[in-house]
Every structure is written in C-alpha cells, then in structure tokens.
Amino acid sequence: MINFKRADHFQIVVPAERLEEARIFYADIIGLEQIERPKFRSKGYWFNIANIQLHLSTEEAMPRTSRHNAFEVTNIAAAREHLKSYEVEFIEEPVIPGRERFSFIDPFGNRIELLEMLK
C-alpha cells in the first residue's frame, strides 16, 4: 500500500517556441507566483498554485484530449469573469451534485477545470 501525504506538483506542457508566452499567461493572467526552478537540460518554469506547484515545460503540440487538472476555487463566478475578460475558451462540464464547475483551455491546448464546492 502507498500512504499518500499530498499532491506535490502537476505539469503542463507547451510548444517550445511558446514557452515565454505561457510564462506570461500563467504569471500575469492566471496570477500564479513564479518560483525558482532547478537548472535542468530542458527549459521551463515553476509556479506556486495553492499548496502545490505547477511545472511548465515544453513538448510538441498534441491533439486536444479530455486529460486535465482540476482546482477548487473559492469564487467560481469571479474566476469565470476574470478568464472571460481575456477571451479564454470555456468548456461547460456535466453537472456533479454539490459542485459548480467549468473547464477552460489555455492558449496552448491544455484543459484546466475549476470547481467550487456548494454548501
């Protein structure tokens, strides 16, 4: 058995030629804190997101899939309005009782779900 403690990080990939554009999107539009990344052979950036990290690195573009990362937020309506102001593409998700949620596609084809637990 594996006794998990917490999620540490997740990775999002973008085409190498769009890496700086991705850094700006995640730092300036999404509002994540950029943190120091160890020196690796590959290029990329790391960010804090709640109590885990986002590791942004490069890979050739792939077709869109249902693979995604999901994050709980405290005000999903405000998150939607913020993203809408940047003309981000939305995907409406099927209803799950007790949750309000939607997904968006970042400018690099990555699907990200935001959700708020309803009381």
PDB file of C-alpha atoms in Angstrom:
ATOM      1  CA  MET A   1       0.000   0.000   0.000  1.00  0.00           C
ATOM      2  CA  ILE A   2       1.088   3.564  -0.691  1.00  0.00           C
ATOM      3  CA  ASN A   3       0.322   6.128   2.016  1.00  0.00           C
ATOM      4  CA  PHE A   4      -0.060   9.393   0.131  1.00  0.00           C
ATOM      5  CA  LYS A   5       0.576  12.609   2.022  1.00  0.00           C
ATOM      6  CA  ARG A   6      -0.385  15.310  -0.532  1.00  0.00           C
ATOM      7  CA  ALA A   7      -0.106  16.257  -4.192  1.00  0.00           C
ATOM      8  CA  ASP A   8       3.250  17.923  -4.813  1.00  0.00           C
ATOM      9  CA  HIS A   9       3.050  19.227  -8.391  1.00  0.00           C
ATOM     10  CA  PHE A  10       1.491  18.817 -11.799  1.00  0.00           C
ATOM     11  CA  GLN A  11       2.943  19.544 -15.207  1.00  0.00           C
ATOM     12  CA  ILE A  12       1.593  21.462 -18.168  1.00  0.00           C
ATOM     13  CA  VAL A  13       3.415  21.347 -21.479  1.00  0.00           C
ATOM     14  CA  VAL A  14       3.544  23.888 -24.269  1.00  0.00           C
ATOM     15  CA  PRO A  15       5.390  24.050 -27.600  1.00  0.00           C
ATOM     16  CA  ALA A  16       8.971  25.236 -27.074  1.00  0.00           C
ATOM     17  CA  GLU A  17       8.503  28.323 -29.240  1.00  0.00           C
ATOM     18  CA  ARG A  18       5.591  29.469 -26.985  1.00  0.00           C
ATOM     19  CA  LEU A  19       7.280  28.972 -23.601  1.00  0.00           C
ATOM     20  CA  GLU A  20       7.625  32.697 -22.814  1.00  0.00           C
ATOM     21  CA  GLU A  21       4.027  33.319 -23.850  1.00  0.00           C
ATOM     22  CA  ALA A  22       2.986  30.516 -21.462  1.00  0.00           C
ATOM     23  CA  ARG A  23       5.007  32.033 -18.619  1.00  0.00           C
ATOM     24  CA  ILE A  24       3.218  35.341 -19.121  1.00  0.00           C
ATOM     25  CA  PHE A  25      -0.204  33.624 -19.261  1.00  0.00           C
ATOM     26  CA  TYR A  26       0.296  31.694 -16.024  1.00  0.00           C
ATOM     27  CA  ALA A  27       2.058  34.519 -14.153  1.00  0.00           C
ATOM     28  CA  ASP A  28       0.178  37.602 -15.347  1.00  0.00           C
ATOM     29  CA  ILE A  29      -3.271  36.383 -16.435  1.00  0.00           C
ATOM     30  CA  ILE A  30      -3.809  33.425 -14.081  1.00  0.00           C
ATOM     31  CA  GLY A  31      -1.809  35.196 -11.348  1.00  0.00           C
ATOM     32  CA  LEU A  32       0.486  32.413 -10.163  1.00  0.00           C
ATOM     33  CA  GLU A  33       3.660  33.147  -8.211  1.00  0.00           C
ATOM     34  CA  GLN A  34       6.725  32.158 -10.230  1.00  0.00           C
ATOM     35  CA  ILE A  35       9.330  30.342  -8.119  1.00  0.00           C
ATOM     36  CA  GLU A  36      12.900  29.235  -8.690  1.00  0.00           C
ATOM     37  CA  ARG A  37      13.335  26.173 -10.891  1.00  0.00           C
ATOM     38  CA  PRO A  38      16.446  23.989 -10.658  1.00  0.00           C
ATOM     39  CA  LYS A  39      18.713  24.039 -13.692  1.00  0.00           C
ATOM     40  CA  PHE A  40      17.757  21.121 -15.954  1.00  0.00           C
ATOM     41  CA  ARG A  41      18.685  20.343 -19.530  1.00  0.00           C
ATOM     42  CA  SER A  42      15.107  21.113 -20.535  1.00  0.00           C
ATOM     43  CA  LYS A  43      13.565  24.578 -20.371  1.00  0.00           C
ATOM     44  CA  GLY A  44      10.595  25.600 -18.282  1.00  0.00           C
ATOM     45  CA  TYR A  45       9.220  27.481 -15.298  1.00  0.00           C
ATOM     46  CA  TRP A  46       7.765  26.585 -11.906  1.00  0.00           C
ATOM     47  CA  PHE A  47       4.902  28.322 -10.102  1.00  0.00           C
ATOM     48  CA  ASN A  48       3.116  28.039  -6.762  1.00  0.00           C
ATOM     49  CA  ILE A  49      -0.589  27.250  -7.003  1.00  0.00           C
ATOM     50  CA  ALA A  50      -2.300  26.853  -3.617  1.00  0.00           C
ATOM     51  CA  ASN A  51      -0.248  24.219  -1.728  1.00  0.00           C
ATOM     52  CA  ILE A  52       1.202  22.521  -4.823  1.00  0.00           C
ATOM     53  CA  GLN A  53       3.354  23.553  -7.772  1.00  0.00           C
ATOM     54  CA  LEU A  54       2.780  23.910 -11.491  1.00  0.00           C
ATOM     55  CA  HIS A  55       5.739  22.796 -13.572  1.00  0.00           C
ATOM     56  CA  LEU A  56       5.609  24.357 -17.029  1.00  0.00           C
ATOM     57  CA  SER A  57       7.784  22.659 -19.629  1.00  0.00           C
ATOM     58  CA  THR A  58       7.958  22.056 -23.352  1.00  0.00           C
ATOM     59  CA  GLU A  59       6.755  19.290 -25.635  1.00  0.00           C
ATOM     60  CA  GLU A  60       5.490  19.096 -29.193  1.00  0.00           C
ATOM     61  CA  ALA A  61       1.827  20.082 -29.518  1.00  0.00           C
ATOM     62  CA  MET A  62      -0.642  17.191 -29.299  1.00  0.00           C
ATOM     63  CA  PRO A  63      -4.322  16.898 -30.245  1.00  0.00           C
ATOM     64  CA  ARG A  64      -6.830  18.060 -27.649  1.00  0.00           C
ATOM     65  CA  THR A  65      -7.920  15.338 -25.221  1.00  0.00           C
ATOM     66  CA  SER A  66     -10.012  15.067 -22.062  1.00  0.00           C
ATOM     67  CA  ARG A  67      -6.846  14.970 -19.896  1.00  0.00           C
ATOM     68  CA  HIS A  68      -6.951  17.803 -17.401  1.00  0.00           C
ATOM     69  CA  ASN A  69      -6.042  19.140 -13.976  1.00  0.00           C
ATOM     70  CA  ALA A  70      -8.747  20.410 -11.614  1.00  0.00           C
ATOM     71  CA  PHE A  71      -8.570  23.037  -8.889  1.00  0.00           C
ATOM     72  CA  GLU A  72     -11.028  24.048  -6.221  1.00  0.00           C
ATOM     73  CA  VAL A  73     -11.559  27.809  -6.027  1.00  0.00           C
ATOM     74  CA  THR A  74     -13.414  29.997  -3.545  1.00  0.00           C
ATOM     75  CA  ASN A  75     -15.406  32.121  -6.030  1.00  0.00           C
ATOM     76  CA  ILE A  76     -16.003  30.357  -9.319  1.00  0.00           C
ATOM     77  CA  ALA A  77     -18.148  33.179 -10.713  1.00  0.00           C
ATOM     78  CA  ALA A  78     -15.298  35.658 -10.244  1.00  0.00           C
ATOM     79  CA  ALA A  79     -12.824  33.191 -11.786  1.00  0.00           C
ATOM     80  CA  ARG A  80     -15.080  32.784 -14.838  1.00  0.00           C
ATOM     81  CA  GLU A  81     -15.445  36.565 -15.261  1.00  0.00           C
ATOM     82  CA  HIS A  82     -11.685  37.063 -14.933  1.00  0.00           C
ATOM     83  CA  LEU A  83     -10.934  34.464 -17.621  1.00  0.00           C
ATOM     84  CA  LYS A  84     -13.754  35.748 -19.838  1.00  0.00           C
ATOM     85  CA  SER A  85     -12.100  39.178 -19.870  1.00  0.00           C
ATOM     86  CA  TYR A  86      -9.097  37.521 -21.567  1.00  0.00           C
ATOM     87  CA  GLU A  87     -11.306  35.679 -24.095  1.00  0.00           C
ATOM     88  CA  VAL A  88     -10.256  32.265 -22.793  1.00  0.00           C
ATOM     89  CA  GLU A  89     -12.124  29.310 -24.319  1.00  0.00           C
ATOM     90  CA  PHE A  90     -14.589  27.613 -21.937  1.00  0.00           C
ATOM     91  CA  ILE A  91     -15.978  24.082 -21.809  1.00  0.00           C
ATOM     92  CA  GLU A  92     -19.111  23.501 -19.774  1.00  0.00           C
ATOM     93  CA  GLU A  93     -18.821  20.308 -17.730  1.00  0.00           C
ATOM     94  CA  PRO A  94     -21.601  17.862 -16.831  1.00  0.00           C
ATOM     95  CA  VAL A  95     -23.309  18.602 -13.524  1.00  0.00           C
ATOM     96  CA  ILE A  96     -21.945  16.909 -10.413  1.00  0.00           C
ATOM     97  CA  PRO A  97     -24.203  17.409  -7.391  1.00  0.00           C
ATOM     98  CA  GLY A  98     -22.628  19.672  -4.783  1.00  0.00           C
ATOM     99  CA  ARG A  99     -20.209  21.326  -7.202  1.00  0.00           C
ATOM    100  CA  GLU A 100     -20.268  24.201  -9.627  1.00  0.00           C
ATOM    101  CA  ARG A 101     -17.589  23.784 -12.265  1.00  0.00           C
ATOM    102  CA  PHE A 102     -16.286  24.558 -15.731  1.00  0.00           C
ATOM    103  CA  SER A 103     -13.141  23.926 -17.708  1.00  0.00           C
ATOM    104  CA  PHE A 104     -11.099  26.264 -19.829  1.00  0.00           C
ATOM    105  CA  ILE A 105      -8.491  25.713 -22.497  1.00  0.00           C
ATOM    106  CA  ASP A 106      -5.281  27.643 -22.049  1.00  0.00           C
ATOM    107  CA  PRO A 107      -3.770  29.219 -25.197  1.00  0.00           C
ATOM    108  CA  PHE A 108      -1.597  26.101 -25.613  1.00  0.00           C
ATOM    109  CA  GLY A 109      -4.365  23.476 -25.663  1.00  0.00           C
ATOM    110  CA  ASN A 110      -4.216  22.377 -22.002  1.00  0.00           C
ATOM    111  CA  ARG A 111      -7.587  21.729 -20.344  1.00  0.00           C
ATOM    112  CA  ILE A 112      -7.976  23.005 -16.764  1.00  0.00           C
ATOM    113  CA  GLU A 113     -11.049  22.534 -14.592  1.00  0.00           C
ATOM    114  CA  LEU A 114     -12.084  24.939 -11.859  1.00  0.00           C
ATOM    115  CA  LEU A 115     -14.683  23.950  -9.289  1.00  0.00           C
ATOM    116  CA  GLU A 116     -16.380  25.336  -6.217  1.00  0.00           C
ATOM    117  CA  MET A 117     -17.965  23.096  -3.609  1.00  0.00           C
ATOM    118  CA  LEU A 118     -21.558  24.176  -2.938  1.00  0.00           C
ATOM    119  CA  LYS A 119     -22.831  24.343   0.617  1.00  0.00           C
TER     120      LYS A 119
END
